[in-house]
Amino acid sequence: MARVTLQTIADRLGVSRATVSYAFSRPDQLSEGLRQRIMEVADELGYAGPNPTARSLRLGRAGALGLIFSETLAYAFADPYAIGFFQGLATAAEDAGVGLLILPLPHGDRRSETVRDAVVDSFCVMSLPDGHPALAEVLARKLPVVVVDEPYVPGHPFLGIDEPAAAATAARHVLRLGHRRVGVAMVGLHDDGYTGWASQERQEGAAFDAMRRRRSGYQQACEEAGVDWSGVPFYEVARNSREAGRKAGHALLRRDPRPTAILTNTDVLALGILDAAADLGLEVPRELSVVGFSDSAAEEAGLTTIRQAKQEMGEAAGRLLLSGAAAEPERLIFPYELVVRTSTAPPPQA
């Protein structure tokens, strides 16, 4: 059977191909009766409408934003920080009447063909490690690009927070309370699947720039307070999950001497640390202080954390992409705030 096209329907009705095309793409240009006749013939012939890929090529636009995200889709819809950002980005896309295509690249996935084949008008790149081949493919497409969190790409808009300053603020909070035995649990340093104690070399050579800078903020605050960073126990996890935080918490809290305060770079890990403390019978905050990061699902647990404007960042990224990613490249640095709750207090007296 011959393939049914717009011309097939036009020939059946004795109208022009353009008239049939209007029935699908610009129905306001036709009378309701004519459009109804066209749709009835299309249905009779089994024609569902113009090929969307071909249509986007003709129009020069796809009607969708592409989001490159360095995790799995399952993670994307479970992580509180990611959900907040996605909501903001989706709001901007919905307001403009365009779609959102999420292109997940889980840790260790170095493929770039996903990006090469994506039918989108622009890309939002969120949290890719240094040197990821997908970023090179994004830039090769010559489409508008906005980068969120990491890595900074000269010549393209960047959205994020002052990572070292925010981390230093979190660390100074417990240091000013009097803590000197501080531990750190972090995720997102590398994408090689490693979980365990992180050496100084591994910390400084982190593949994710934002986490590299966040760690440096912790170090700066500790050294300002006279705490030797080389003696700060630092546990790295491969996945941002509550169970991973619990594992890190057990490792840190079984040390001798035990830390009286633990800093984490996500609220999810911090909740896991609280679980580990409960497992070991430690009272928070009397025996242990815990600080999270991003203020996602932290309030109910009474978690002290750094609040980020995640939804506002998503909306701003969407607006930039929809406007062509701005005429002049710029850094949009969003505010952060230390939110003090019941998971921190002065250290126990000896």
Coordinates of C-alpha atoms in Angstrom, one line a residue:
M1 CA 0.0 0.0 0.0
A2 CA 1.3 3.4 -1.0
R3 CA 2.3 5.7 1.9
V4 CA -0.4 8.3 2.7
T5 CA 0.8 11.9 2.5
L6 CA -0.7 15.4 2.7
Q7 CA -0.8 15.3 -1.1
T8 CA -2.8 12.0 -1.0
I9 CA -5.5 13.7 1.1
A10 CA -5.4 16.9 -1.1
D11 CA -5.9 14.8 -4.3
R12 CA -8.9 13.0 -2.7
L13 CA -10.6 16.2 -1.7
G14 CA -9.5 18.3 -4.7
V15 CA -7.8 21.0 -2.6
S16 CA -4.2 22.2 -2.3
R17 CA -1.6 20.5 -0.2
A18 CA -1.2 23.7 1.7
T19 CA -4.9 23.6 2.7
V20 CA -4.5 20.1 4.1
S21 CA -1.4 21.2 6.0
Y22 CA -3.3 24.1 7.5
A23 CA -5.8 21.6 8.9
F24 CA -3.1 20.1 11.1
S25 CA -0.8 23.1 11.8
R26 CA -3.0 26.2 11.4
P27 CA -6.7 25.2 11.8
D28 CA -7.7 28.8 12.4
Q29 CA -7.0 29.5 8.7
L30 CA -9.8 27.1 7.6
S31 CA -13.6 26.9 8.0
E32 CA -14.7 24.4 10.5
G33 CA -16.6 22.4 7.8
L34 CA -13.5 22.2 5.5
R35 CA -11.2 21.2 8.4
Q36 CA -13.7 18.5 9.5
R37 CA -13.8 17.0 6.0
I38 CA -10.0 16.9 5.8
M39 CA -9.7 15.2 9.2
E40 CA -12.4 12.6 8.2
V41 CA -10.5 11.7 5.0
A42 CA -7.2 11.6 6.9
D43 CA -8.8 9.2 9.5
E44 CA -10.3 7.1 6.7
L45 CA -6.8 6.8 5.0
G46 CA -5.0 6.1 8.3
Y47 CA -3.1 9.4 8.3
A48 CA -2.1 10.5 11.8
G49 CA -0.5 13.8 10.9
P50 CA 2.7 15.3 9.6
N51 CA 6.0 13.7 10.7
P52 CA 7.1 15.7 13.8
T53 CA 10.8 15.4 13.0
A54 CA 10.3 16.5 9.4
R55 CA 8.1 19.4 10.6
S56 CA 10.7 20.5 13.0
L57 CA 13.3 20.5 10.3
R58 CA 11.1 22.6 8.0
L59 CA 10.3 25.1 10.8
G60 CA 13.9 25.2 12.1
R61 CA 12.8 24.4 15.7
A62 CA 11.9 21.4 17.7
G63 CA 9.7 23.1 20.4
A64 CA 11.6 21.5 23.2
L65 CA 14.4 22.2 25.7
G66 CA 17.0 19.5 26.4
L67 CA 18.3 18.9 29.9
I68 CA 21.5 17.0 30.3
F69 CA 21.6 15.5 33.8
S70 CA 24.4 13.4 35.3
E71 CA 22.2 10.8 36.9
T72 CA 19.5 8.2 36.1
L73 CA 15.9 9.2 35.5
A74 CA 14.8 7.3 38.6
Y75 CA 17.2 9.4 40.7
A76 CA 16.1 12.6 39.0
F77 CA 12.5 12.0 40.2
A78 CA 13.5 11.1 43.7
D79 CA 16.2 13.6 44.7
P80 CA 14.7 16.6 46.4
Y81 CA 17.2 19.1 45.0
A82 CA 16.7 17.8 41.4
I83 CA 12.9 17.8 41.7
G84 CA 12.9 21.5 42.8
F85 CA 15.2 22.5 39.9
F86 CA 13.1 20.5 37.4
Q87 CA 9.9 22.1 38.6
G88 CA 11.4 25.5 37.9
L89 CA 12.7 24.6 34.5
A90 CA 9.4 22.9 33.6
T91 CA 7.4 25.9 34.6
A92 CA 9.4 28.1 32.3
A93 CA 9.0 25.6 29.4
E94 CA 5.3 25.2 30.0
D95 CA 4.7 29.0 30.2
A96 CA 6.3 29.2 26.7
G97 CA 4.4 26.3 25.3
V98 CA 7.4 24.1 24.7
G99 CA 8.4 20.6 25.9
L100 CA 11.2 19.4 28.1
L101 CA 13.4 16.5 27.1
I102 CA 15.5 15.0 29.9
L103 CA 18.7 13.2 28.7
P104 CA 20.1 11.3 31.7
L105 CA 23.8 10.4 31.8
P106 CA 24.3 8.2 34.9
H107 CA 27.7 8.3 36.6
G108 CA 30.3 6.6 34.4
D109 CA 28.2 6.9 31.3
R110 CA 30.5 8.6 28.8
R111 CA 28.3 8.3 25.7
S112 CA 27.6 11.4 23.6
E113 CA 25.3 10.0 20.9
T114 CA 22.3 10.8 23.1
V115 CA 23.1 14.4 22.8
R116 CA 23.9 14.2 19.1
D117 CA 20.5 12.7 18.3
A118 CA 18.4 14.9 20.5
V119 CA 15.8 16.9 18.7
V120 CA 15.8 20.1 20.8
D121 CA 16.3 23.9 20.4
S122 CA 18.7 24.4 23.3
F123 CA 20.5 22.6 26.1
C124 CA 20.6 23.0 29.9
V125 CA 23.7 21.2 31.1
M126 CA 23.4 20.3 34.8
S127 CA 26.3 18.9 36.9
L128 CA 28.6 17.2 34.4
P129 CA 32.1 16.2 35.4
D130 CA 35.1 17.9 33.8
G131 CA 35.9 16.7 30.4
H132 CA 32.7 14.7 29.8
P133 CA 32.3 14.0 26.0
A134 CA 28.7 14.9 26.1
L135 CA 29.6 18.5 26.8
A136 CA 31.8 18.7 23.7
E137 CA 28.9 17.3 21.7
V138 CA 26.5 19.9 23.2
L139 CA 28.8 22.7 22.2
A140 CA 29.3 21.2 18.7
R141 CA 25.6 21.5 18.1
K142 CA 25.9 25.3 18.1
L143 CA 22.6 25.7 20.0
P144 CA 21.9 28.0 23.0
V145 CA 23.5 26.5 26.1
V146 CA 23.1 27.2 29.8
V147 CA 25.2 25.5 32.5
V148 CA 23.9 24.9 36.0
D149 CA 26.2 24.1 38.9
E150 CA 29.1 22.7 36.9
P151 CA 31.3 22.9 34.9
Y152 CA 31.8 26.6 34.0
V153 CA 32.1 27.0 30.2
P154 CA 33.5 30.3 29.0
G155 CA 31.2 32.0 26.6
H156 CA 28.0 30.5 28.0
P157 CA 25.7 31.6 30.8
F158 CA 26.4 29.9 34.1
L159 CA 23.9 29.5 37.1
G160 CA 24.9 28.5 40.5
I161 CA 25.8 29.7 44.0
D162 CA 29.1 30.7 45.6
E163 CA 30.1 27.1 46.5
P164 CA 33.2 27.8 48.7
A165 CA 31.4 30.6 50.6
A166 CA 28.3 28.5 51.2
A167 CA 30.3 25.5 52.4
A168 CA 32.5 27.8 54.6
T169 CA 29.3 29.2 56.2
A170 CA 28.1 25.7 57.1
A171 CA 31.4 24.8 58.6
R172 CA 31.8 28.0 60.5
H173 CA 28.5 27.4 62.1
V174 CA 29.6 24.3 64.0
L175 CA 33.1 25.7 64.5
R176 CA 31.6 28.8 66.3
L177 CA 29.6 26.5 68.4
G178 CA 32.9 25.1 69.7
H179 CA 33.3 21.9 67.6
R180 CA 36.9 21.0 66.7
R181 CA 36.5 17.3 66.0
V182 CA 34.8 17.7 62.6
G183 CA 34.1 15.0 60.0
V184 CA 32.9 15.3 56.4
A185 CA 30.7 13.0 54.2
M186 CA 30.5 13.9 50.5
V187 CA 29.0 12.6 47.3
G188 CA 29.8 13.8 43.8
L189 CA 33.5 14.1 43.9
H190 CA 34.2 11.5 41.1
D191 CA 32.1 9.4 38.8
D192 CA 34.1 6.2 39.2
G193 CA 31.8 4.4 41.7
Y194 CA 34.2 4.7 44.7
T195 CA 33.0 4.6 48.3
G196 CA 35.4 4.9 51.2
W197 CA 38.0 7.2 52.8
A198 CA 39.1 10.0 50.5
S199 CA 42.7 11.0 50.5
Q200 CA 43.8 14.6 50.1
E201 CA 44.8 13.9 46.5
R202 CA 41.4 12.5 45.7
Q203 CA 39.6 15.4 47.3
E204 CA 41.6 18.0 45.5
G205 CA 41.4 16.1 42.2
A206 CA 37.6 15.8 42.2
A207 CA 36.1 15.6 38.7
F208 CA 33.0 17.7 39.6
D209 CA 34.0 21.3 39.9
A210 CA 31.2 22.5 42.2
M211 CA 32.0 19.7 44.7
R212 CA 35.7 20.5 44.5
R213 CA 34.9 24.1 45.4
R214 CA 32.4 23.2 48.1
R215 CA 35.1 21.0 49.7
S216 CA 37.6 23.8 49.6
G217 CA 35.1 26.0 51.5
Y218 CA 34.9 23.4 54.3
Q219 CA 38.7 23.3 54.4
Q220 CA 39.1 27.1 54.5
A221 CA 36.7 27.5 57.4
C222 CA 38.4 24.7 59.4
E223 CA 41.9 26.1 58.8
E224 CA 40.7 29.6 59.9
A225 CA 39.6 28.1 63.2
G226 CA 42.9 26.3 63.7
V227 CA 41.6 22.8 62.7
D228 CA 44.3 20.9 60.8
W229 CA 42.5 19.7 57.6
S230 CA 44.8 16.8 57.1
G231 CA 43.3 15.4 60.3
V232 CA 39.7 15.8 59.3
P233 CA 38.2 12.4 58.5
F234 CA 36.6 12.6 55.0
Y235 CA 34.3 9.8 53.8
E236 CA 33.3 9.8 50.1
V237 CA 30.2 7.9 48.7
A238 CA 29.3 7.1 45.2
R239 CA 25.6 7.7 45.3
N240 CA 23.5 10.3 46.9
S241 CA 21.2 8.1 49.0
R242 CA 20.1 7.9 52.6
E243 CA 21.6 4.4 52.9
A244 CA 25.0 5.7 51.6
G245 CA 24.8 8.5 54.2
R246 CA 24.1 5.9 56.9
K247 CA 27.2 3.9 55.8
A248 CA 29.3 7.0 55.9
G249 CA 27.9 7.9 59.3
H250 CA 28.9 4.5 60.7
A251 CA 32.4 4.8 59.4
L252 CA 32.8 8.3 60.8
L253 CA 31.2 7.7 64.2
R254 CA 33.2 4.5 64.9
R255 CA 36.5 6.5 64.8
D256 CA 38.4 7.2 67.9
P257 CA 38.2 10.0 68.8
R258 CA 34.7 10.3 67.3
P259 CA 33.7 13.5 65.5
T260 CA 31.3 15.7 67.4
A261 CA 30.1 17.4 64.2
I262 CA 29.6 16.1 60.6
L263 CA 29.3 18.2 57.5
T264 CA 27.6 16.8 54.5
N265 CA 27.1 18.2 51.0
T266 CA 23.5 17.0 50.6
D267 CA 20.5 16.8 52.9
V268 CA 19.9 13.2 51.8
L269 CA 23.4 12.2 53.1
A270 CA 22.7 14.2 56.3
L271 CA 19.5 12.2 57.0
G272 CA 21.6 9.0 56.6
I273 CA 24.1 10.4 59.2
L274 CA 21.1 10.9 61.6
D275 CA 20.1 7.3 61.0
A276 CA 23.6 6.1 61.8
A277 CA 23.6 8.2 65.0
A278 CA 20.3 6.5 66.0
D279 CA 21.8 3.1 65.3
L280 CA 24.7 3.8 67.6
G281 CA 22.5 5.3 70.4
L282 CA 24.0 8.8 69.9
E283 CA 21.7 11.8 70.8
V284 CA 21.5 14.6 68.2
P285 CA 22.4 17.4 68.9
R286 CA 23.7 16.7 72.5
E287 CA 26.4 14.2 71.4
L288 CA 26.5 15.0 67.6
S289 CA 25.8 17.9 65.4
V290 CA 24.9 17.4 61.7
V291 CA 24.7 19.9 58.8
G292 CA 23.2 19.3 55.4
F293 CA 23.1 21.2 52.2
S294 CA 20.3 22.6 49.9
D295 CA 17.3 22.5 52.3
S296 CA 15.5 19.7 50.6
A297 CA 13.3 17.5 52.8
A298 CA 15.3 18.9 55.8
E299 CA 12.7 20.8 57.8
E300 CA 10.8 17.8 59.1
A301 CA 14.0 16.2 60.4
G302 CA 15.1 19.5 62.1
L303 CA 18.2 19.5 60.0
T304 CA 20.5 22.5 60.0
T305 CA 21.4 23.2 56.3
I306 CA 22.3 25.6 53.5
R307 CA 19.2 26.7 51.6
Q308 CA 19.5 27.1 47.9
A309 CA 17.0 28.7 45.5
K310 CA 16.7 25.6 43.4
Q311 CA 13.3 26.3 41.8
E312 CA 14.2 29.9 41.0
M313 CA 17.4 28.6 39.3
G314 CA 15.4 26.2 37.2
E315 CA 13.0 29.0 36.0
A316 CA 16.0 31.3 35.3
A317 CA 17.7 28.6 33.3
G318 CA 14.5 28.1 31.2
R319 CA 14.0 31.8 30.6
L320 CA 17.6 32.2 29.4
L321 CA 17.3 29.3 27.0
L322 CA 14.0 30.5 25.6
S323 CA 15.5 33.9 25.0
G324 CA 18.5 32.4 23.1
A325 CA 20.7 32.0 26.2
A326 CA 21.4 35.8 26.4
A327 CA 23.2 38.1 24.1
E328 CA 26.2 38.4 26.5
P329 CA 27.5 35.4 28.5
E330 CA 27.2 35.9 32.2
R331 CA 27.4 34.3 35.6
L332 CA 24.1 34.3 37.6
I333 CA 25.1 33.7 41.2
F334 CA 22.1 32.9 43.4
P335 CA 21.9 33.6 47.1
Y336 CA 22.1 31.0 49.8
E337 CA 21.2 31.0 53.4
L338 CA 22.2 29.1 56.5
V339 CA 19.0 27.7 58.1
V340 CA 19.7 26.7 61.7
R341 CA 17.5 24.0 63.2
T342 CA 17.7 21.4 66.0
S343 CA 20.5 19.2 64.6
T344 CA 23.3 21.4 65.8
A345 CA 24.4 22.5 69.2
P346 CA 27.7 23.1 71.2
P347 CA 29.8 19.9 71.6
P348 CA 29.4 17.8 74.7
Q349 CA 31.7 18.8 77.5
A350 CA 34.6 16.4 78.2

